[in-house]
Short mmCIF file of C-alpha atoms and ligand atoms in Angstrom, two decimals:
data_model
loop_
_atom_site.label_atom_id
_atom_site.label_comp_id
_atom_site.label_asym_id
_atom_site.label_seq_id
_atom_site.Cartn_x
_atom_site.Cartn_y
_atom_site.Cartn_z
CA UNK A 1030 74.61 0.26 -85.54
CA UNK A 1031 74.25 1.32 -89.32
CA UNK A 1032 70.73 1.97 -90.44
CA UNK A 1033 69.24 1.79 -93.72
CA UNK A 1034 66.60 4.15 -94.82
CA UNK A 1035 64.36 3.79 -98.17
CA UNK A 1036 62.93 6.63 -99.22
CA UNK A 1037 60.70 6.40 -102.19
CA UNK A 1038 60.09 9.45 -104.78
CA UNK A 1039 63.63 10.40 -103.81
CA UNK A 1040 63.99 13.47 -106.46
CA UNK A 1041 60.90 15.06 -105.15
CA UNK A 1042 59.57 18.16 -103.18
CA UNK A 1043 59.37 16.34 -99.89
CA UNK A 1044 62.41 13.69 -100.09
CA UNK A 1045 64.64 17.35 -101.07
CA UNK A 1046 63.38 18.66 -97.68
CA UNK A 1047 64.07 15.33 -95.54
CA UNK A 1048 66.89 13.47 -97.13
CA UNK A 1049 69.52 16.04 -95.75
CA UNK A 1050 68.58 16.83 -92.50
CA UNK A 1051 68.06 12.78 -92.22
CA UNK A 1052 71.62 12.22 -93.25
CA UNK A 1053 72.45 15.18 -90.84
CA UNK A 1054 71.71 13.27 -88.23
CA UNK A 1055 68.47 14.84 -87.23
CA UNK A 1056 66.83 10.86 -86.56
CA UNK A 1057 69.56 8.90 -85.63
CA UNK A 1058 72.30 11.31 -84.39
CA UNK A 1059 75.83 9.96 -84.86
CA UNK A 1060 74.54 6.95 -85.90
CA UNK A 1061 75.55 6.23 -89.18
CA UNK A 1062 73.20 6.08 -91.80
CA UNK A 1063 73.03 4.19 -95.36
CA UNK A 1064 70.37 5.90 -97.92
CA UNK A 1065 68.35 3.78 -100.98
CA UNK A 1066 66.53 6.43 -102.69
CA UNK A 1067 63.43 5.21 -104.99
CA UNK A 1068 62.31 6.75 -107.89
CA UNK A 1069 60.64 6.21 -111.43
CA UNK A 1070 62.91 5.88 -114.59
CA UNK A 1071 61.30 9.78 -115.85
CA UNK A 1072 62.93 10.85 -112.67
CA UNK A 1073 66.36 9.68 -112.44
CA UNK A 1074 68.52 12.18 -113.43
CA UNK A 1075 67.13 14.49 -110.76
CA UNK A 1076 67.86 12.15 -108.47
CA UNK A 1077 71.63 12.58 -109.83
CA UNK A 1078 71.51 15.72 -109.02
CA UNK A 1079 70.35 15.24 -105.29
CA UNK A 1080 73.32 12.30 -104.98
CA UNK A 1081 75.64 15.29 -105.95
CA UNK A 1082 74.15 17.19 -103.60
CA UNK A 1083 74.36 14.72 -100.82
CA UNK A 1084 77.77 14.04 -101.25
CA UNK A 1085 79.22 17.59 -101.60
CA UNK A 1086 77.66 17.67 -97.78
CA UNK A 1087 80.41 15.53 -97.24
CA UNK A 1088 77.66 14.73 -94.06
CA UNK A 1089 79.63 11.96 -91.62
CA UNK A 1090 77.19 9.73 -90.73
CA UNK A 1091 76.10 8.94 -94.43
CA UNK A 1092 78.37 5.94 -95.02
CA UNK A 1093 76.59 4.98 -98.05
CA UNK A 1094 73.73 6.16 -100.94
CA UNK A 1095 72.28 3.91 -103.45
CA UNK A 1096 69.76 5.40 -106.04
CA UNK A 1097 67.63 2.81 -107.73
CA UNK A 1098 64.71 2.07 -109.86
CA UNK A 1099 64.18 -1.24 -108.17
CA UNK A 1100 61.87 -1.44 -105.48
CA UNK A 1101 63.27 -5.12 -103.95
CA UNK A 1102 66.84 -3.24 -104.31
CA UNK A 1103 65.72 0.22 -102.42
CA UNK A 1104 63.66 -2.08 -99.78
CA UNK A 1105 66.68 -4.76 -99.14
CA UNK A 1106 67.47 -4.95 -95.70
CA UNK A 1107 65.28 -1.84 -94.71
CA UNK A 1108 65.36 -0.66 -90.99
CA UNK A 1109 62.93 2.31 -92.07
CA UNK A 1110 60.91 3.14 -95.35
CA UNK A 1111 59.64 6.33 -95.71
CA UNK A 1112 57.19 6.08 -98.65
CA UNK A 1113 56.83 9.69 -100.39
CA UNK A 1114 56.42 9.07 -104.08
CA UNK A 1115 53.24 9.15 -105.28
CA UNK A 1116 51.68 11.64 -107.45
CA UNK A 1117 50.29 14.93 -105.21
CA UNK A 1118 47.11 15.90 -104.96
CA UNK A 1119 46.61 18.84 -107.24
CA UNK A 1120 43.77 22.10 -106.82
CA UNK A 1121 40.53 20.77 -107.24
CA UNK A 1122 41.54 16.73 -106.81
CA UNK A 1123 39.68 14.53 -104.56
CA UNK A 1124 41.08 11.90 -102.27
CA UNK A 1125 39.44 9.28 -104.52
CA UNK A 1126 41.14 10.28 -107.70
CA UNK A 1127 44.71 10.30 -105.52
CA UNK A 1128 43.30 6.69 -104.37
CA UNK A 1129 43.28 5.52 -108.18
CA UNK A 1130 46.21 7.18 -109.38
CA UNK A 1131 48.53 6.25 -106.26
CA UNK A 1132 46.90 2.41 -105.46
CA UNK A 1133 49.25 0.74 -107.65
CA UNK A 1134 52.52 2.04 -106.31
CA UNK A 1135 51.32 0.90 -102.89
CA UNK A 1136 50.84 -2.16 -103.94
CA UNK A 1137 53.73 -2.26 -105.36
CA UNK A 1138 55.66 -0.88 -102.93
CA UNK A 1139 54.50 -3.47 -100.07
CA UNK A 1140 54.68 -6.24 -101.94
CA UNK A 1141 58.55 -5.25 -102.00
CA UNK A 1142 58.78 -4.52 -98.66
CA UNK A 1143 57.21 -7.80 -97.65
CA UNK A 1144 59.91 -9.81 -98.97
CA UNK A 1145 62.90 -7.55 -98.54
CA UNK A 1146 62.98 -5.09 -95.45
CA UNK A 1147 63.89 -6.13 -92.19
CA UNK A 1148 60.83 -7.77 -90.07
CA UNK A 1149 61.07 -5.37 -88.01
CA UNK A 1150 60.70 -2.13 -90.69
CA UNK A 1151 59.32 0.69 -89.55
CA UNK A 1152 57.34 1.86 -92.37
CA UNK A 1153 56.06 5.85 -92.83
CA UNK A 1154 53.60 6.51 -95.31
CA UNK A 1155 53.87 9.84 -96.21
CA UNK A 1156 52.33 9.71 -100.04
CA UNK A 1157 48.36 10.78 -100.33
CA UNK A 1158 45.79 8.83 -99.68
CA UNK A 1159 48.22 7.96 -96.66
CA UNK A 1160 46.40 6.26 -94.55
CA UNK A 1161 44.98 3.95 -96.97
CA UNK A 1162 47.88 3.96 -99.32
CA UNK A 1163 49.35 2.36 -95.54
CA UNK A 1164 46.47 -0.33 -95.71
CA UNK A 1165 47.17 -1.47 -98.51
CA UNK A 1166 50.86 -1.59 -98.33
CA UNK A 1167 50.63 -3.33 -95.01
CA UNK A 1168 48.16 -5.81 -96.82
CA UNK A 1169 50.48 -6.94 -99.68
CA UNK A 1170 53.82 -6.94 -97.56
CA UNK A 1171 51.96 -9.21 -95.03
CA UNK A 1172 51.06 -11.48 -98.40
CA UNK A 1173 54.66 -11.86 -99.08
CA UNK A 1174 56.97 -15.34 -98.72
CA UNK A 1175 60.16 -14.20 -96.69
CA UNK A 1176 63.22 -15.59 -96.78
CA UNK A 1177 63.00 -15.51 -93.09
CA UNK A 1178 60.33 -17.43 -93.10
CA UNK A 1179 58.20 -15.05 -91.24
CA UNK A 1180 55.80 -12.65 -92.66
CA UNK A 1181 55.87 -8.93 -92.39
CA UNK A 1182 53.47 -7.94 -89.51
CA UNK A 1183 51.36 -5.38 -91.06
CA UNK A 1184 51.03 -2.97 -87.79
CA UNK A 1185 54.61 -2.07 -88.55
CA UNK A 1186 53.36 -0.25 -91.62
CA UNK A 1187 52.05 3.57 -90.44
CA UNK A 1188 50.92 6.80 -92.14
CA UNK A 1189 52.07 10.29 -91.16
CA UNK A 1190 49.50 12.54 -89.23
CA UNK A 1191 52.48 14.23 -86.99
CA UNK A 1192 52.37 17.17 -89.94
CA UNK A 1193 48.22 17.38 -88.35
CA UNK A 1194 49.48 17.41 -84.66
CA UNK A 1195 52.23 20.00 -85.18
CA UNK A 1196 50.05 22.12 -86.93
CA UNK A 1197 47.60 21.66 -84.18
CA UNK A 1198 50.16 22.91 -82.01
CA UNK A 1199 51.30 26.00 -83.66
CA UNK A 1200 47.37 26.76 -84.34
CA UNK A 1201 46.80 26.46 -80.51
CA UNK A 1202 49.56 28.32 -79.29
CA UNK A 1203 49.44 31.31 -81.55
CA UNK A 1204 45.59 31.78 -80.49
CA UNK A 1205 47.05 32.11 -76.80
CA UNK A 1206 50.52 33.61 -77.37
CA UNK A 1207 52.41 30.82 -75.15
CA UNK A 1208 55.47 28.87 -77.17
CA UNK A 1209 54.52 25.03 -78.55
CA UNK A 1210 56.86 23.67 -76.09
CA UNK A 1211 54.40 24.52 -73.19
CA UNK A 1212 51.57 22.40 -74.83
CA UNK A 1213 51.13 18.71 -75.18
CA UNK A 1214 48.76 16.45 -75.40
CA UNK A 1215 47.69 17.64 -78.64
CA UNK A 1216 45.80 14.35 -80.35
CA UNK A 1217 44.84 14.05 -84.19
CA UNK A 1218 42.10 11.60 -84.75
CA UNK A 1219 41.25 9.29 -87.95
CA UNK A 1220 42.30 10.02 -91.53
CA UNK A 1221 44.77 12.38 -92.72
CA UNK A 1222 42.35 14.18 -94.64
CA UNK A 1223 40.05 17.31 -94.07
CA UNK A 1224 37.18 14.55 -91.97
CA UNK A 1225 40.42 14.57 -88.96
CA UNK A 1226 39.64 15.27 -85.69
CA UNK A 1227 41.86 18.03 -84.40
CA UNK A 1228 41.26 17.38 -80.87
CA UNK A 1229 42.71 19.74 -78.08
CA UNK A 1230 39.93 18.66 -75.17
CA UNK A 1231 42.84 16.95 -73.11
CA UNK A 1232 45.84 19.12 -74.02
CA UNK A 1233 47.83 21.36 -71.10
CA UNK A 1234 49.75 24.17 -71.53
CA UNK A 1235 51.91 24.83 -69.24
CA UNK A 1236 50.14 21.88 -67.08
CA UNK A 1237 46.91 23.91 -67.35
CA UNK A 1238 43.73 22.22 -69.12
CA UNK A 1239 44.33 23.89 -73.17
CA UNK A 1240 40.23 24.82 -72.82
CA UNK A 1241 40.57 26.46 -69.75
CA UNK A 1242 43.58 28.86 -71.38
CA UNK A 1243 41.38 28.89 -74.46
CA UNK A 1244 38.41 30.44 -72.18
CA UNK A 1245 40.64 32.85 -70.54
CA UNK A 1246 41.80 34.25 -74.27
CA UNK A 1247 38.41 33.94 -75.94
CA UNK A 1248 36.16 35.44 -73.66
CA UNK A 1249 34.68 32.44 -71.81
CA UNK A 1250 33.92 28.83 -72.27
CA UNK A 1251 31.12 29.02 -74.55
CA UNK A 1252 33.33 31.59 -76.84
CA UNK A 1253 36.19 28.78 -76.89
CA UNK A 1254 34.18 26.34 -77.95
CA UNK A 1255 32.87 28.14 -80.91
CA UNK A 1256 36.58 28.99 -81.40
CA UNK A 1257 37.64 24.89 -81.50
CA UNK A 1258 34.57 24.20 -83.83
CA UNK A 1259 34.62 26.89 -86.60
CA UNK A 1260 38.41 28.03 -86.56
CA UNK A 1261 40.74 25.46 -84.99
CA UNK A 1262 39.36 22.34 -85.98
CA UNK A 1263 38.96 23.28 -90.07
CA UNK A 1264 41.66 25.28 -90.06
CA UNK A 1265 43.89 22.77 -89.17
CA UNK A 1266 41.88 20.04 -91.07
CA UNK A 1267 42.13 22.22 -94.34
CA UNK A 1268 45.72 23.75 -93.68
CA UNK A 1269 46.91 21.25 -96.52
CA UNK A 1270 44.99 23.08 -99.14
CA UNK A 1271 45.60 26.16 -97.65
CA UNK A 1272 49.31 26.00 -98.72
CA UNK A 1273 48.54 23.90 -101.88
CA UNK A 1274 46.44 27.10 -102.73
CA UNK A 1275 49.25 29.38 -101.69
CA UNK A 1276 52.44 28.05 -102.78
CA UNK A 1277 50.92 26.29 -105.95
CA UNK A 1278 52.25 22.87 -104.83
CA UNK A 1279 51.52 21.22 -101.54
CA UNK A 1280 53.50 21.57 -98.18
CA UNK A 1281 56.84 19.89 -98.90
CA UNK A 1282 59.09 21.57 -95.89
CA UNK A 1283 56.80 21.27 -92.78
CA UNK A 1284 55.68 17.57 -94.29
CA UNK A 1285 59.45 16.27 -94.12
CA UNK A 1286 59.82 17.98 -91.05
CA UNK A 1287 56.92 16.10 -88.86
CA UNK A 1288 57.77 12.89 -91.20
CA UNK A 1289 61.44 13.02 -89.58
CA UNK A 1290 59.53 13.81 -86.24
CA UNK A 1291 57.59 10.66 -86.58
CA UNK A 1292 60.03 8.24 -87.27
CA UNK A 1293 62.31 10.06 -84.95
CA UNK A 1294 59.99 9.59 -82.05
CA UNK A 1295 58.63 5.54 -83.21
CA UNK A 1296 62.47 4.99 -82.95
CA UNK A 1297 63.97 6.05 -79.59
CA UNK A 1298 60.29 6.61 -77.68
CA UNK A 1299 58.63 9.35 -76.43
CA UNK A 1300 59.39 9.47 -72.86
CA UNK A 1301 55.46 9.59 -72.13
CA UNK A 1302 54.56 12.40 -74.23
CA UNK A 1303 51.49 11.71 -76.46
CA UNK A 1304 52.05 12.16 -80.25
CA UNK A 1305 49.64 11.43 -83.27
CA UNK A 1306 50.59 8.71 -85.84
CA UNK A 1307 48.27 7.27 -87.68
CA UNK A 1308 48.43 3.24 -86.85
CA UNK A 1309 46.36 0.08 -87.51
CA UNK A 1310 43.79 -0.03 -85.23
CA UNK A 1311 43.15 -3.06 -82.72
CA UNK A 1312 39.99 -1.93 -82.59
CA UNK A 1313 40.61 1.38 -80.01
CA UNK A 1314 37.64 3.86 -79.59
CA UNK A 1315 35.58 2.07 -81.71
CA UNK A 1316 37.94 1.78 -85.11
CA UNK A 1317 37.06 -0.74 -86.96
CA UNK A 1318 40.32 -3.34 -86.92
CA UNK A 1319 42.88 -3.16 -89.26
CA UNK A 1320 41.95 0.64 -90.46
CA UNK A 1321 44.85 2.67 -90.24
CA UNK A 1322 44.02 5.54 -88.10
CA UNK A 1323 45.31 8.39 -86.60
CA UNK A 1324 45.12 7.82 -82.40
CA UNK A 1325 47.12 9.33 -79.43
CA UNK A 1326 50.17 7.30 -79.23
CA UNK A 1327 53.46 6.97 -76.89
CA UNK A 1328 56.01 5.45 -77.51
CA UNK A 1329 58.02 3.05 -75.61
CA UNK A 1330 62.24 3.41 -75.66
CA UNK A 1331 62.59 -0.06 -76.95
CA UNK A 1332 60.33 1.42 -79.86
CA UNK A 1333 57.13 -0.35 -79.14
CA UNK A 1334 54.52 1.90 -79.48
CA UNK A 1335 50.70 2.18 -78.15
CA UNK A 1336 47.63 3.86 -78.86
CA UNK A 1337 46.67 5.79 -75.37
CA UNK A 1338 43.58 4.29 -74.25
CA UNK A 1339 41.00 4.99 -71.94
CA UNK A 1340 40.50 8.81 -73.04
CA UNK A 1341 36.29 9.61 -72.34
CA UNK A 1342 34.74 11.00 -75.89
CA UNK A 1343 32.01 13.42 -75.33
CA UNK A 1344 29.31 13.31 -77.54
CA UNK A 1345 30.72 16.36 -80.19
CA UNK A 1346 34.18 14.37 -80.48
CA UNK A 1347 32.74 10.43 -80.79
CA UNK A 1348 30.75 12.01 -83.54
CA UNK A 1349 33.53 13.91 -85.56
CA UNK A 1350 35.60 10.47 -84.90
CA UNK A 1351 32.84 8.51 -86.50
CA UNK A 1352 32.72 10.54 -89.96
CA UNK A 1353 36.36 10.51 -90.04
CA UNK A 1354 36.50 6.83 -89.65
CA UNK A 1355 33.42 6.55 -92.03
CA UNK A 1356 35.76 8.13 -94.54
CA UNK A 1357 38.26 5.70 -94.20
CA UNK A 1358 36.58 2.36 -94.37
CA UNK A 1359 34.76 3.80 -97.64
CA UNK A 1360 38.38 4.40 -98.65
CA UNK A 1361 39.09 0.89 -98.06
CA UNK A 1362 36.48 -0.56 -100.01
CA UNK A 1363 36.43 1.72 -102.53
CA UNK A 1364 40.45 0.26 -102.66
CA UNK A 1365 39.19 -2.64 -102.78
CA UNK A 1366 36.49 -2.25 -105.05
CA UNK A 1367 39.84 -1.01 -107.39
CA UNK A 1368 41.34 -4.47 -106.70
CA UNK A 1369 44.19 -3.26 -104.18
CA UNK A 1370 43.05 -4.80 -101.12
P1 LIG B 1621 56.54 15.43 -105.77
O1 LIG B 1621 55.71 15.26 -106.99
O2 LIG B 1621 57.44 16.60 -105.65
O3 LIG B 1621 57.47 14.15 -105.59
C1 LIG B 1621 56.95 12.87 -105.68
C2 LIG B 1621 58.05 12.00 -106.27
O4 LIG B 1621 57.58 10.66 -106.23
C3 LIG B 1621 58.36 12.33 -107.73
O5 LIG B 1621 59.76 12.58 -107.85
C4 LIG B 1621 57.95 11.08 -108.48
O6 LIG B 1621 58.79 10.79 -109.58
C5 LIG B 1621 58.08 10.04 -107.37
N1 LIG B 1621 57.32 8.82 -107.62
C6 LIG B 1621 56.09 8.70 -108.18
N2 LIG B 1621 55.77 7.40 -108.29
C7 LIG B 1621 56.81 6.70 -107.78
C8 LIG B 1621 57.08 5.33 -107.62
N3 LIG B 1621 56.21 4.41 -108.04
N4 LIG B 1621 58.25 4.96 -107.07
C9 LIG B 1621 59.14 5.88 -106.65
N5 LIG B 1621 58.94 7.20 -106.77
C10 LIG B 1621 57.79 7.60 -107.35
O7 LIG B 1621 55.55 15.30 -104.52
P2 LIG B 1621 55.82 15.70 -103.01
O8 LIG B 1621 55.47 17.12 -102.82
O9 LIG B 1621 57.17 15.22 -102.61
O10 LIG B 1621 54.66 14.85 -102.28
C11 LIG B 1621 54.72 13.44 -102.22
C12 LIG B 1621 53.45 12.89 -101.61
O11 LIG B 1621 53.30 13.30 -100.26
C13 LIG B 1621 52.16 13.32 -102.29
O12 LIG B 1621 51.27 12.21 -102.34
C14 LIG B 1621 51.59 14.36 -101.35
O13 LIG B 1621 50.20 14.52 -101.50
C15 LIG B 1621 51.96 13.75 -100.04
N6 LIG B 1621 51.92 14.62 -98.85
C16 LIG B 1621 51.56 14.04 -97.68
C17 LIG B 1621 51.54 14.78 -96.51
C18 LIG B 1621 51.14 14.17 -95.19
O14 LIG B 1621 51.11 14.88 -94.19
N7 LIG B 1621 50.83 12.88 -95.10
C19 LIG B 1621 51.92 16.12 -96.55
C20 LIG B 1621 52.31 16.68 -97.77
C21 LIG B 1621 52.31 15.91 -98.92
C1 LIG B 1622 49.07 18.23 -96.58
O1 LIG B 1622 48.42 17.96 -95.58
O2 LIG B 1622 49.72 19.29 -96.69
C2 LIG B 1622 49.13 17.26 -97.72
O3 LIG B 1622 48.52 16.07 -97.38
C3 LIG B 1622 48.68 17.85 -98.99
C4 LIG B 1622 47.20 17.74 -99.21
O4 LIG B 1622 46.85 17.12 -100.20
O5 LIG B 1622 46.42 18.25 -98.41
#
């Protein structure tokens, strides 16, 4: 089977990390894989130069590449959208001035999708404020008349907090020395932003509880904890500005990476291991419905996936969980207070 991938803000820092290794394969393997790359008119002869690029891969499975300015054109037929362009956050910008400047191309953007992907999309929001530029992407593709006749079920639309979880990996096994692969159960909770819940309470390495191994590295229990509160949980939360502040610009590498992790793992299932994505909440732990937070997730190999339920919040974690969902419904109706939602 073919699949067709849209990938918005194609000539940019994150789509020039992802679009080759997607078109190597890294997602879908052999399968073979047609490309509509999105970008503004200011932008379009960069985007030449990545189609040159591309093609003097000579990669196999690409079968096909179509650059437009059109979003109904990039989103026709869409098995996957990966929605990257919006303008980055720059030093010193808050998450409300990204929410003004990157509203409209959400909009936009689902709007599109609503009446042209396939029903069955599954949609990545990568571009900042991403869990709310999600919302309201999911809101205006689910507004849309289809030629199917159906309209686009907005819990297919999700926002990327698999860059969160793997650094919440890498954070947790360089503190004990063991390799990531011998930790899981890492979970992210709430909004992609510096509120998120790093959470490694239920994680094993190695099958071992992760606080237990924490203990054994930090002197005792009550030495881990303070660990997990004042080092793992904001340096992970605040790793994004860490390498804005660093390499002048904001992660571009490790954010394609975890994005092609994400849809990687929504696609052919997680054989029972627990990632992060940031989904529209039925109401789990306490999320308000229809916010699109992050939550433990599996996924099935049909591609279904579901939030992990029945995980028991102490009192520490319900409460970091509640300003991090605070955070996003003030996002929402401060998006809708803009006149997105
Ligand atoms: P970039 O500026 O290098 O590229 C963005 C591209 O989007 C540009 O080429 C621009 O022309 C294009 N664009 C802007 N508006 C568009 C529109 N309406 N339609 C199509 N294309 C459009 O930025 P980047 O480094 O690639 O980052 C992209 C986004 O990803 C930013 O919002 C950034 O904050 C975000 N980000 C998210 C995560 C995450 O984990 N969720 C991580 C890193 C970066
Ligand atoms: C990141 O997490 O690296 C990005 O979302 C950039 C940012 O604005 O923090």
């Amino acid at each position: 089977m073919t699949r067709t991938v849209a990938v918005t803000g194609a000539a940019g820092s994150i789509a020039y990390a992802l679009l080759f290794r997607l078109a190597a394969g890294e997602v879908y393997g052999k399968e073979p894989v047609r490309l509509r790359l999105l970008e503004v008119p200011q932008a379009v002869d960069r985007l030449d130069g990545v189609l040159m690029e591309l093609a003097d891969c000579a990669f196999p499975a690409l079968v096909d590449v179509v650059a437009t300015t059109d979003p109904d054109e990039a989103f026709a037929d869409a098995d996957a959208a990966l929605l990257v362009g919006a303008a980055p956050r720059q030093e010193g910008m808050n998450r409300a001035d990204l929410l003004r400047a990157n509203g409209e191309v959400f909009r936009t953007h689902g709007a599109a999708i609503g009446r042209a992907a396939k029903a069955d999309v599954r949609v990545v929001v990568v571009g900042n404020p991403a869990n709310t530029n999600a919302l309201i992407a999911a809101h205006h593709a689910s507004l849309q008349d289809r030629e199917d006749g159906r309209r686009m079920d907005p819990a297919r639309f999700t926002a990327l907090t698999r860059l969160d979880h793997n650094r919440a990996m890498s954070a947790l096994a360089a503190k004990i020395d063991a390799p990531v692969g011998s930790i899981e159960r890492i979970t992210i909770w709430g909004n992609h932003s510096n509120t998120q819940v790093p959470d490694l309470t239920d994680a094993l390495v190695d099958g071992r509880p992760a606080p237990e191994v924490v203990a054994e590295v930090c002197d005792g229990p009550a030495a881990a904890r303070d660990w997990v509160a004042d080092d793992f949980i904001p340096a992970v939360a605040n790793r994004g500005a860490a390498v804005i502040a660093a390499r002048g610009a904001s992660s571009a590498a490790s954010a394609a990476s975890a994005a092609l992790d994400h849809l990687r793992d929504w696609t052919f299932g997680t054989d029972g291991v627990r990632v992060s994505m940031a989904v529209r909440s039925s109401g789990e732990y306490g999320v308000p419905e229809g916010l699109v937070s992050s939550f433990p997730c599996t996924v099935e190999a049909d591609g279904s996936y579901r939030v992990v339920e029945g995980i028991e919040l102490d009192a520490d974690r319900r409460a970091r969980i509640d300003a991090s969902i605070a955070e996003l419904a003030s996002e929402r109706d401060e998006a809708a207070g803009l006149g997105f939602l």
